[in-house]
Amino acid sequence: MPLQIYKRGRVYWAKGWIEYNGRPIAGPYRRSTKASTEEGARDWINHETERQIRRYVVGDEPSKTFSDAIMLYNASPKAAKQLIPIVEAIGDLSLGAISGALLKSLGPKLKPKASTDTWWREIVTPASAVINNAHELEGTPLIRVKPYDKFERIAQDKRRGKLSRVERTPADKEWIEAFCDAADPYNAALVRFMFETAARIDQAVSLEPDDLRSNENKVRVKAQKGHLESWITVSPQMMDELLALPPKRPKNRKTGKLMKARVFGYGSSTGYNTRWKTICKRAGIPYLSAHPAGRHGFFTELVVRQGVDPVTAAKAGRWSDPNLPMRIYAHAETDEADIRARFRTNHVQNDAVQTPNSKKSQKE
């Protein structure tokens, strides 16, 4: 029976055989096309039929290498930069010869002083994306990689003499006020904006005058980390503070050309660092980077200090899963000594239990 499609749940599946000149050459199939529309399913069947007929007529084609897969992948500038040393290391290997263990072993070779989290983010993830993209397009082998476990992370931390996943110190209202007292209006508004909205630093510094709707107290933040562009509501005081800042045109450090006017005047997500260190030193407070000052401070302030339920706080901060900020962004603030002292505290009894002897003494 030639390939036919049927729907199971939300996805279309293919079943049957692929035929050539009236003879079955591949199958039987009972496979998901991963398409949610009938048109997409038929496209999959057409592509698979062409591939199998070509294979039947001319035989197996030479295995695609990682370098071949790179040519099929539409990489962002950041991903392309990460992929350069990976291609140099495994570019000539066929995709079928690349295992998860092999990708994980590239970490110590390419970035010996980095943490396992960095290895995963900058080596395993982009390499896996290239391989699985080729699987989607050409039917080459799929790859799944088991994450580094805690023992691998601890061992690498010992080798490099530095802890990874160090708990961040979130900002609180006192830190924010001390920072703002010592800061210029632009940086004061920047830190307040991130603390109030949980915006990431790149979203904040990218704000342009057209991203402000003063009559609605709304600010447009660009898409990032899998979230679409959105309009978020700010307090009237925050909007007044933003509107009071004359927009600045920062200079592109690479080209030297002036960029479009921006609300906070920064041209990149790292340009604030030096200035913030000076402000913190002047204010006599510990230096916090943008992430703990903004996103970590936002969630800890709402959930830990003000008792807002995590689901509401996560929605306000644009987290799709409240478990993520509870695991990473909520920082306990109770002193450990205070916790231990609770076990030594004498509980006050409101009504003492009376024994027969005590009742007798009361009568006497």
mmCIF file of C-alpha atoms in Angstrom:
data_model
loop_
_atom_site.group_PDB
_atom_site.id
_atom_site.type_symbol
_atom_site.label_atom_id
_atom_site.label_comp_id
_atom_site.label_asym_id
_atom_site.label_seq_id
_atom_site.Cartn_x
_atom_site.Cartn_y
_atom_site.Cartn_z
ATOM 1 C CA MET A 1 0.000 0.000 0.000
ATOM 2 C CA PRO A 2 1.510 3.381 -0.997
ATOM 3 C CA LEU A 3 2.209 5.836 1.794
ATOM 4 C CA GLN A 4 -0.927 7.324 3.286
ATOM 5 C CA ILE A 5 -1.455 9.838 6.057
ATOM 6 C CA TYR A 6 -3.658 9.734 9.106
ATOM 7 C CA LYS A 7 -4.009 11.962 12.143
ATOM 8 C CA ARG A 8 -3.166 10.928 15.684
ATOM 9 C CA GLY A 9 -3.807 13.658 18.223
ATOM 10 C CA ARG A 10 -2.457 16.885 16.764
ATOM 11 C CA VAL A 11 0.158 15.295 14.501
ATOM 12 C CA TYR A 12 -0.119 13.562 11.129
ATOM 13 C CA TRP A 13 1.443 10.123 10.665
ATOM 14 C CA ALA A 14 2.454 8.151 7.563
ATOM 15 C CA LYS A 15 1.891 4.432 6.996
ATOM 16 C CA GLY A 16 2.432 2.056 4.090
ATOM 17 C CA TRP A 17 5.226 1.485 1.577
ATOM 18 C CA ILE A 18 7.204 3.590 -0.873
ATOM 19 C CA GLU A 19 6.919 2.174 -4.378
ATOM 20 C CA TYR A 20 8.990 2.584 -7.535
ATOM 21 C CA ASN A 21 7.756 1.244 -10.879
ATOM 22 C CA GLY A 22 5.018 -0.614 -9.030
ATOM 23 C CA ARG A 23 7.405 -2.334 -6.618
ATOM 24 C CA PRO A 24 7.789 -1.534 -2.900
ATOM 25 C CA ILE A 25 11.327 -0.303 -2.200
ATOM 26 C CA ALA A 26 11.075 1.019 1.377
ATOM 27 C CA GLY A 27 8.853 0.325 4.337
ATOM 28 C CA PRO A 28 6.656 -0.584 5.976
ATOM 29 C CA TYR A 29 6.237 2.878 7.524
ATOM 30 C CA ARG A 30 4.307 3.772 10.636
ATOM 31 C CA ARG A 31 6.021 6.996 11.497
ATOM 32 C CA SER A 32 5.137 10.499 12.673
ATOM 33 C CA THR A 33 5.693 13.195 10.074
ATOM 34 C CA LYS A 34 5.934 15.740 12.932
ATOM 35 C CA ALA A 35 3.592 17.948 10.883
ATOM 36 C CA SER A 36 0.478 19.494 12.402
ATOM 37 C CA THR A 37 -1.151 20.116 9.011
ATOM 38 C CA GLU A 38 -2.091 17.784 6.176
ATOM 39 C CA GLU A 39 -0.068 19.906 3.754
ATOM 40 C CA GLY A 40 3.015 19.574 5.917
ATOM 41 C CA ALA A 41 2.526 15.806 6.132
ATOM 42 C CA ARG A 42 2.296 15.507 2.333
ATOM 43 C CA ASP A 43 5.484 17.556 1.988
ATOM 44 C CA TRP A 44 7.220 15.089 4.313
ATOM 45 C CA ILE A 45 5.956 12.122 2.271
ATOM 46 C CA ASN A 46 7.139 13.721 -0.984
ATOM 47 C CA HIS A 47 10.599 14.426 0.461
ATOM 48 C CA GLU A 48 10.923 10.927 1.932
ATOM 49 C CA THR A 49 9.737 9.325 -1.331
ATOM 50 C CA GLU A 50 12.300 11.268 -3.384
ATOM 51 C CA ARG A 51 15.056 10.337 -0.944
ATOM 52 C CA GLN A 52 14.242 6.624 -0.976
ATOM 53 C CA ILE A 53 13.892 6.481 -4.787
ATOM 54 C CA ARG A 54 17.247 8.238 -5.194
ATOM 55 C CA ARG A 55 18.774 5.796 -2.735
ATOM 56 C CA TYR A 56 17.244 2.840 -4.636
ATOM 57 C CA VAL A 57 18.484 4.057 -8.024
ATOM 58 C CA VAL A 58 21.967 5.342 -7.216
ATOM 59 C CA GLY A 59 22.672 3.570 -3.926
ATOM 60 C CA ASP A 60 23.605 5.055 -0.568
ATOM 61 C CA GLU A 61 25.117 8.500 -0.779
ATOM 62 C CA PRO A 62 28.334 9.295 1.082
ATOM 63 C CA SER A 63 27.666 10.045 4.749
ATOM 64 C CA LYS A 64 27.238 13.700 5.532
ATOM 65 C CA THR A 65 29.870 15.206 7.753
ATOM 66 C CA PHE A 66 29.466 17.818 10.467
ATOM 67 C CA SER A 67 30.839 20.384 8.005
ATOM 68 C CA ASP A 68 28.089 19.410 5.537
ATOM 69 C CA ALA A 69 25.498 19.852 8.272
ATOM 70 C CA ILE A 70 26.838 23.323 9.029
ATOM 71 C CA MET A 71 25.980 24.376 5.485
ATOM 72 C CA LEU A 72 22.343 23.423 6.115
ATOM 73 C CA TYR A 73 22.113 25.354 9.384
ATOM 74 C CA ASN A 74 20.997 28.977 9.594
ATOM 75 C CA ALA A 75 23.153 30.068 12.516
ATOM 76 C CA SER A 76 22.884 33.367 14.328
ATOM 77 C CA PRO A 77 26.097 35.445 14.569
ATOM 78 C CA LYS A 78 26.548 34.281 18.176
ATOM 79 C CA ALA A 79 26.018 30.597 17.306
ATOM 80 C CA ALA A 80 28.298 30.890 14.258
ATOM 81 C CA LYS A 81 31.121 32.150 16.474
ATOM 82 C CA GLN A 82 30.602 29.239 18.883
ATOM 83 C CA LEU A 83 30.593 26.709 16.037
ATOM 84 C CA ILE A 84 33.953 27.735 14.511
ATOM 85 C CA PRO A 85 36.200 25.766 16.944
ATOM 86 C CA ILE A 86 33.734 22.858 16.932
ATOM 87 C CA VAL A 87 33.945 22.552 13.143
ATOM 88 C CA GLU A 88 37.736 22.659 13.360
ATOM 89 C CA ALA A 89 37.627 19.768 15.851
ATOM 90 C CA ILE A 90 34.996 17.431 14.331
ATOM 91 C CA GLY A 91 34.165 18.915 10.923
ATOM 92 C CA ASP A 92 35.415 15.862 8.991
ATOM 93 C CA LEU A 93 33.502 13.312 11.091
ATOM 94 C CA SER A 94 30.355 11.767 9.658
ATOM 95 C CA LEU A 95 27.196 12.609 11.566
ATOM 96 C CA GLY A 96 26.627 8.944 12.348
ATOM 97 C CA ALA A 97 30.000 8.778 14.102
ATOM 98 C CA ILE A 98 29.283 11.697 16.434
ATOM 99 C CA SER A 99 27.913 10.588 19.790
ATOM 100 C CA GLY A 100 26.775 12.516 22.823
ATOM 101 C CA ALA A 101 29.854 11.409 24.708
ATOM 102 C CA LEU A 102 32.052 12.762 21.937
ATOM 103 C CA LEU A 103 30.372 16.183 22.056
ATOM 104 C CA LYS A 104 30.746 16.304 25.840
ATOM 105 C CA SER A 105 34.428 15.395 25.538
ATOM 106 C CA LEU A 106 35.053 18.536 23.470
ATOM 107 C CA GLY A 107 34.609 20.714 26.550
ATOM 108 C CA PRO A 108 37.942 19.901 28.229
ATOM 109 C CA LYS A 109 39.740 20.241 24.880
ATOM 110 C CA LEU A 110 38.232 23.511 23.657
ATOM 111 C CA LYS A 111 37.566 25.292 26.966
ATOM 112 C CA PRO A 112 39.637 23.615 29.712
ATOM 113 C CA LYS A 113 39.082 26.454 32.218
ATOM 114 C CA ALA A 114 35.322 26.731 31.693
ATOM 115 C CA SER A 115 32.548 25.164 33.760
ATOM 116 C CA THR A 116 30.366 22.276 32.618
ATOM 117 C CA ASP A 117 27.487 24.756 32.269
ATOM 118 C CA THR A 118 29.573 26.719 29.763
ATOM 119 C CA TRP A 119 30.506 23.533 27.931
ATOM 120 C CA TRP A 120 26.838 22.630 27.618
ATOM 121 C CA ARG A 121 25.755 26.113 26.539
ATOM 122 C CA GLU A 122 28.562 26.920 24.097
ATOM 123 C CA ILE A 123 29.589 23.503 22.727
ATOM 124 C CA VAL A 124 27.018 20.744 23.211
ATOM 125 C CA THR A 125 23.913 22.839 22.529
ATOM 126 C CA PRO A 126 25.010 24.501 19.252
ATOM 127 C CA ALA A 127 26.589 21.269 17.934
ATOM 128 C CA SER A 128 23.442 19.279 18.728
ATOM 129 C CA ALA A 129 21.313 21.913 17.013
ATOM 130 C CA VAL A 130 23.358 21.556 13.816
ATOM 131 C CA ILE A 131 23.120 17.756 13.840
ATOM 132 C CA ASN A 132 19.402 17.642 14.564
ATOM 133 C CA ASN A 133 18.680 20.300 11.951
ATOM 134 C CA ALA A 134 20.326 18.015 9.365
ATOM 135 C CA HIS A 135 18.171 15.167 10.668
ATOM 136 C CA GLU A 136 15.033 17.225 10.050
ATOM 137 C CA LEU A 137 16.099 18.224 6.546
ATOM 138 C CA GLU A 138 18.028 15.211 5.255
ATOM 139 C CA GLY A 139 17.084 12.286 7.472
ATOM 140 C CA THR A 140 20.594 11.962 8.933
ATOM 141 C CA PRO A 141 21.003 10.433 12.422
ATOM 142 C CA LEU A 142 19.378 12.221 15.352
ATOM 143 C CA ILE A 143 21.434 12.929 18.465
ATOM 144 C CA ARG A 144 20.424 13.178 22.106
ATOM 145 C CA VAL A 145 22.975 14.125 24.730
ATOM 146 C CA LYS A 146 22.774 13.345 28.415
ATOM 147 C CA PRO A 147 23.508 16.474 30.482
ATOM 148 C CA TYR A 148 26.622 16.710 32.625
ATOM 149 C CA ASP A 149 25.810 15.381 36.088
ATOM 150 C CA LYS A 150 26.720 16.997 39.397
ATOM 151 C CA PHE A 151 29.790 14.765 39.819
ATOM 152 C CA GLU A 152 31.198 15.921 36.486
ATOM 153 C CA ARG A 153 30.456 19.535 37.448
ATOM 154 C CA ILE A 154 32.162 19.197 40.854
ATOM 155 C CA ALA A 155 35.209 17.471 39.325
ATOM 156 C CA GLN A 156 35.626 20.230 36.746
ATOM 157 C CA ASP A 157 35.231 22.918 39.407
ATOM 158 C CA LYS A 158 38.086 21.284 41.362
ATOM 159 C CA ARG A 159 40.293 21.162 38.264
ATOM 160 C CA ARG A 160 39.799 24.818 37.475
ATOM 161 C CA GLY A 161 39.842 25.915 41.124
ATOM 162 C CA LYS A 162 36.598 27.835 40.891
ATOM 163 C CA LEU A 163 32.999 27.121 41.831
ATOM 164 C CA SER A 164 30.260 27.253 39.242
ATOM 165 C CA ARG A 165 26.643 28.069 40.016
ATOM 166 C CA VAL A 166 27.617 30.465 42.790
ATOM 167 C CA GLU A 167 24.471 31.796 44.420
ATOM 168 C CA ARG A 168 23.834 35.378 43.461
ATOM 169 C CA THR A 169 23.009 38.102 45.952
ATOM 170 C CA PRO A 170 19.749 39.756 44.899
ATOM 171 C CA ALA A 171 19.185 43.462 45.231
ATOM 172 C CA ASP A 172 16.768 44.814 47.815
ATOM 173 C CA LYS A 173 15.094 48.199 48.180
ATOM 174 C CA GLU A 174 17.880 49.529 50.412
ATOM 175 C CA TRP A 175 20.550 48.603 47.858
ATOM 176 C CA ILE A 176 18.509 50.132 45.045
ATOM 177 C CA GLU A 177 18.027 53.411 46.925
ATOM 178 C CA ALA A 178 21.704 53.636 47.893
ATOM 179 C CA PHE A 179 22.695 52.978 44.289
ATOM 180 C CA CYS A 180 20.290 55.610 42.946
ATOM 181 C CA ASP A 181 21.471 58.231 45.441
ATOM 182 C CA ALA A 182 25.012 57.906 44.062
ATOM 183 C CA ALA A 183 24.053 57.434 40.387
ATOM 184 C CA ASP A 184 23.297 59.774 37.505
ATOM 185 C CA PRO A 185 19.645 59.915 36.321
ATOM 186 C CA TYR A 186 20.180 57.441 33.464
ATOM 187 C CA ASN A 187 21.691 54.660 35.573
ATOM 188 C CA ALA A 188 19.286 55.298 38.435
ATOM 189 C CA ALA A 189 16.343 54.886 36.064
ATOM 190 C CA LEU A 190 17.951 51.823 34.481
ATOM 191 C CA VAL A 191 18.339 49.921 37.757
ATOM 192 C CA ARG A 192 14.853 50.902 38.941
ATOM 193 C CA PHE A 193 13.356 49.783 35.632
ATOM 194 C CA MET A 194 14.949 46.320 35.820
ATOM 195 C CA PHE A 195 14.129 45.907 39.523
ATOM 196 C CA GLU A 196 10.473 46.807 38.863
ATOM 197 C CA THR A 197 9.935 44.840 35.637
ATOM 198 C CA ALA A 198 12.446 41.928 35.723
ATOM 199 C CA ALA A 199 13.656 43.051 32.287
ATOM 200 C CA ARG A 200 16.985 41.657 31.165
ATOM 201 C CA ILE A 201 19.831 44.106 30.615
ATOM 202 C CA ASP A 202 19.757 43.659 26.833
ATOM 203 C CA GLN A 203 16.022 44.373 26.774
ATOM 204 C CA ALA A 204 16.505 47.440 28.947
ATOM 205 C CA VAL A 205 19.384 49.064 27.058
ATOM 206 C CA SER A 206 17.636 48.396 23.738
ATOM 207 C CA LEU A 207 14.692 50.637 24.630
ATOM 208 C CA GLU A 208 14.067 53.441 22.147
ATOM 209 C CA PRO A 209 11.737 56.447 22.584
ATOM 210 C CA ASP A 210 9.092 54.784 20.389
ATOM 211 C CA ASP A 211 8.964 51.900 22.866
ATOM 212 C CA LEU A 212 7.230 54.094 25.445
ATOM 213 C CA ARG A 213 3.448 54.604 25.585
ATOM 214 C CA SER A 214 3.172 57.310 28.168
ATOM 215 C CA ASN A 215 -0.649 57.528 28.158
ATOM 216 C CA GLU A 216 -0.912 53.801 29.016
ATOM 217 C CA ASN A 217 2.213 53.470 31.180
ATOM 218 C CA LYS A 218 3.425 50.678 28.899
ATOM 219 C CA VAL A 219 6.905 49.814 27.662
ATOM 220 C CA ARG A 220 7.743 47.529 24.767
ATOM 221 C CA VAL A 221 10.487 44.991 25.501
ATOM 222 C CA LYS A 222 12.036 43.033 22.670
ATOM 223 C CA ALA A 223 11.832 39.276 22.249
ATOM 224 C CA GLN A 224 14.422 37.268 24.149
ATOM 225 C CA LYS A 225 15.038 33.778 25.559
ATOM 226 C CA GLY A 226 12.113 32.213 23.733
ATOM 227 C CA HIS A 227 9.632 34.959 24.673
ATOM 228 C CA LEU A 228 7.935 37.137 22.086
ATOM 229 C CA GLU A 229 8.122 40.907 22.019
ATOM 230 C CA SER A 230 5.596 42.320 24.490
ATOM 231 C CA TRP A 231 4.237 45.480 26.072
ATOM 232 C CA ILE A 232 4.597 45.542 29.853
ATOM 233 C CA THR A 233 2.978 47.916 32.317
ATOM 234 C CA VAL A 234 5.131 50.080 34.592
ATOM 235 C CA SER A 235 4.228 52.332 37.477
ATOM 236 C CA PRO A 236 3.340 55.967 36.694
ATOM 237 C CA GLN A 237 6.427 57.053 38.635
ATOM 238 C CA MET A 238 8.620 54.803 36.492
ATOM 239 C CA MET A 239 7.114 56.176 33.289
ATOM 240 C CA ASP A 240 7.708 59.757 34.470
ATOM 241 C CA GLU A 241 11.321 58.877 35.198
ATOM 242 C CA LEU A 242 11.800 57.367 31.730
ATOM 243 C CA LEU A 243 10.205 60.320 29.966
ATOM 244 C CA ALA A 244 12.455 62.743 31.850
ATOM 245 C CA LEU A 245 15.566 61.220 30.244
ATOM 246 C CA PRO A 246 16.638 62.961 27.016
ATOM 247 C CA PRO A 247 17.382 60.095 24.556
ATOM 248 C CA LYS A 248 21.045 59.543 23.667
ATOM 249 C CA ARG A 249 22.629 58.163 20.505
ATOM 250 C CA PRO A 250 25.382 55.749 21.578
ATOM 251 C CA LYS A 251 28.343 54.968 19.355
ATOM 252 C CA ASN A 252 28.866 51.507 17.924
ATOM 253 C CA ARG A 253 32.255 50.442 19.285
ATOM 254 C CA LYS A 254 33.048 48.291 16.265
ATOM 255 C CA THR A 255 32.078 50.653 13.446
ATOM 256 C CA GLY A 256 32.349 54.004 15.222
ATOM 257 C CA LYS A 257 28.971 55.039 13.792
ATOM 258 C CA LEU A 258 26.189 56.566 15.850
ATOM 259 C CA MET A 259 23.283 54.246 16.608
ATOM 260 C CA LYS A 260 19.594 55.081 16.955
ATOM 261 C CA ALA A 261 18.608 57.097 20.007
ATOM 262 C CA ARG A 262 18.094 54.986 23.109
ATOM 263 C CA VAL A 263 16.328 55.710 26.379
ATOM 264 C CA PHE A 264 19.238 54.826 28.676
ATOM 265 C CA GLY A 265 22.027 55.788 26.283
ATOM 266 C CA TYR A 266 23.920 52.488 26.232
ATOM 267 C CA GLY A 267 24.789 50.782 22.954
ATOM 268 C CA SER A 268 25.431 47.273 24.288
ATOM 269 C CA SER A 269 24.464 44.996 27.156
ATOM 270 C CA THR A 270 27.945 45.232 28.704
ATOM 271 C CA GLY A 271 28.529 48.975 28.506
ATOM 272 C CA TYR A 272 27.084 49.621 31.962
ATOM 273 C CA ASN A 273 29.593 47.486 33.915
ATOM 274 C CA THR A 274 32.409 49.965 34.507
ATOM 275 C CA ARG A 275 30.017 52.779 35.356
ATOM 276 C CA TRP A 276 28.078 50.624 37.828
ATOM 277 C CA LYS A 277 31.253 49.566 39.638
ATOM 278 C CA THR A 278 32.137 53.238 40.123
ATOM 279 C CA ILE A 279 28.633 54.017 41.396
ATOM 280 C CA CYS A 280 28.667 51.111 43.862
ATOM 281 C CA LYS A 281 32.082 52.132 45.177
ATOM 282 C CA ARG A 282 30.890 55.709 45.650
ATOM 283 C CA ALA A 283 27.723 54.486 47.414
ATOM 284 C CA GLY A 284 29.664 52.110 49.680
ATOM 285 C CA ILE A 285 27.628 49.091 48.610
ATOM 286 C CA PRO A 286 28.727 45.747 47.127
ATOM 287 C CA TYR A 287 28.798 45.624 43.356
ATOM 288 C CA LEU A 288 25.888 43.770 41.747
ATOM 289 C CA SER A 289 25.629 43.221 38.022
ATOM 290 C CA ALA A 290 22.400 43.823 36.157
ATOM 291 C CA HIS A 291 20.971 40.305 36.506
ATOM 292 C CA PRO A 292 21.029 40.010 40.330
ATOM 293 C CA ALA A 293 20.123 43.686 40.664
ATOM 294 C CA GLY A 294 17.137 43.317 38.362
ATOM 295 C CA ARG A 295 15.746 39.869 37.660
ATOM 296 C CA HIS A 296 16.917 38.143 40.853
ATOM 297 C CA GLY A 297 15.957 41.139 42.964
ATOM 298 C CA PHE A 298 12.500 41.329 41.356
ATOM 299 C CA PHE A 299 11.515 37.737 42.171
ATOM 300 C CA THR A 300 13.064 37.664 45.647
ATOM 301 C CA GLU A 301 11.390 40.972 46.526
ATOM 302 C CA LEU A 302 7.939 39.759 45.513
ATOM 303 C CA VAL A 303 7.991 36.148 46.695
ATOM 304 C CA VAL A 304 10.345 36.088 49.703
ATOM 305 C CA ARG A 305 9.937 39.590 51.139
ATOM 306 C CA GLN A 306 6.373 40.514 50.186
ATOM 307 C CA GLY A 307 4.790 37.059 50.089
ATOM 308 C CA VAL A 308 3.369 37.236 46.565
ATOM 309 C CA ASP A 309 2.500 33.764 45.278
ATOM 310 C CA PRO A 310 5.123 32.370 42.837
ATOM 311 C CA VAL A 311 2.669 31.894 39.968
ATOM 312 C CA THR A 312 1.664 35.562 39.995
ATOM 313 C CA ALA A 313 5.269 36.724 40.371
ATOM 314 C CA ALA A 314 6.435 34.445 37.539
ATOM 315 C CA LYS A 315 3.742 35.777 35.219
ATOM 316 C CA ALA A 316 4.646 39.374 36.056
ATOM 317 C CA GLY A 317 8.306 38.622 35.343
ATOM 318 C CA ARG A 318 7.462 36.762 32.106
ATOM 319 C CA TRP A 319 8.605 33.315 33.210
ATOM 320 C CA SER A 320 6.591 30.595 31.486
ATOM 321 C CA ASP A 321 7.201 28.091 34.295
ATOM 322 C CA PRO A 322 7.044 29.296 37.942
ATOM 323 C CA ASN A 323 9.246 26.387 39.014
ATOM 324 C CA LEU A 324 12.227 27.919 37.204
ATOM 325 C CA PRO A 325 12.367 31.210 39.143
ATOM 326 C CA MET A 326 11.602 29.376 42.388
ATOM 327 C CA ARG A 327 14.632 27.156 41.768
ATOM 328 C CA ILE A 328 17.027 29.848 40.520
ATOM 329 C CA TYR A 329 15.781 33.347 41.365
ATOM 330 C CA ALA A 330 14.154 33.019 44.813
ATOM 331 C CA HIS A 331 16.858 33.565 47.458
ATOM 332 C CA ALA A 332 16.259 32.626 51.081
ATOM 333 C CA GLU A 333 17.063 35.464 53.469
ATOM 334 C CA THR A 334 16.646 33.830 56.882
ATOM 335 C CA ASP A 335 19.900 33.572 58.816
ATOM 336 C CA GLU A 336 20.993 29.961 59.387
ATOM 337 C CA ALA A 337 21.769 30.681 63.049
ATOM 338 C CA ASP A 338 18.207 31.890 63.524
ATOM 339 C CA ILE A 339 16.878 28.628 62.102
ATOM 340 C CA ARG A 340 19.013 26.563 64.491
ATOM 341 C CA ALA A 341 17.960 28.737 67.431
ATOM 342 C CA ARG A 342 14.326 27.867 66.830
ATOM 343 C CA PHE A 343 15.019 24.328 68.057
ATOM 344 C CA ARG A 344 16.224 25.723 71.397
ATOM 345 C CA THR A 345 13.345 28.134 71.983
ATOM 346 C CA ASN A 346 11.107 27.308 74.980
ATOM 347 C CA HIS A 347 7.487 27.187 73.892
ATOM 348 C CA VAL A 348 5.056 29.061 76.116
ATOM 349 C CA GLN A 349 2.190 26.907 77.416
ATOM 350 C CA ASN A 350 -1.046 28.837 77.786
ATOM 351 C CA ASP A 351 -2.811 26.312 80.040
ATOM 352 C CA ALA A 352 -0.644 24.242 82.341
ATOM 353 C CA VAL A 353 -1.849 20.680 82.903
ATOM 354 C CA GLN A 354 -3.019 20.280 86.501
ATOM 355 C CA THR A 355 -2.182 17.134 88.455
ATOM 356 C CA PRO A 356 -4.300 15.746 91.296
ATOM 357 C CA ASN A 357 -1.679 16.911 93.849
ATOM 358 C CA SER A 358 -1.813 20.459 92.530
ATOM 359 C CA LYS A 359 -5.624 20.526 92.783
ATOM 360 C CA LYS A 360 -5.405 19.319 96.364
ATOM 361 C CA SER A 361 -2.908 21.994 97.302
ATOM 362 C CA GLN A 362 -5.178 24.653 95.808
ATOM 363 C CA LYS A 363 -8.063 23.527 98.066
ATOM 364 C CA GLU A 364 -5.844 23.624 101.142
#
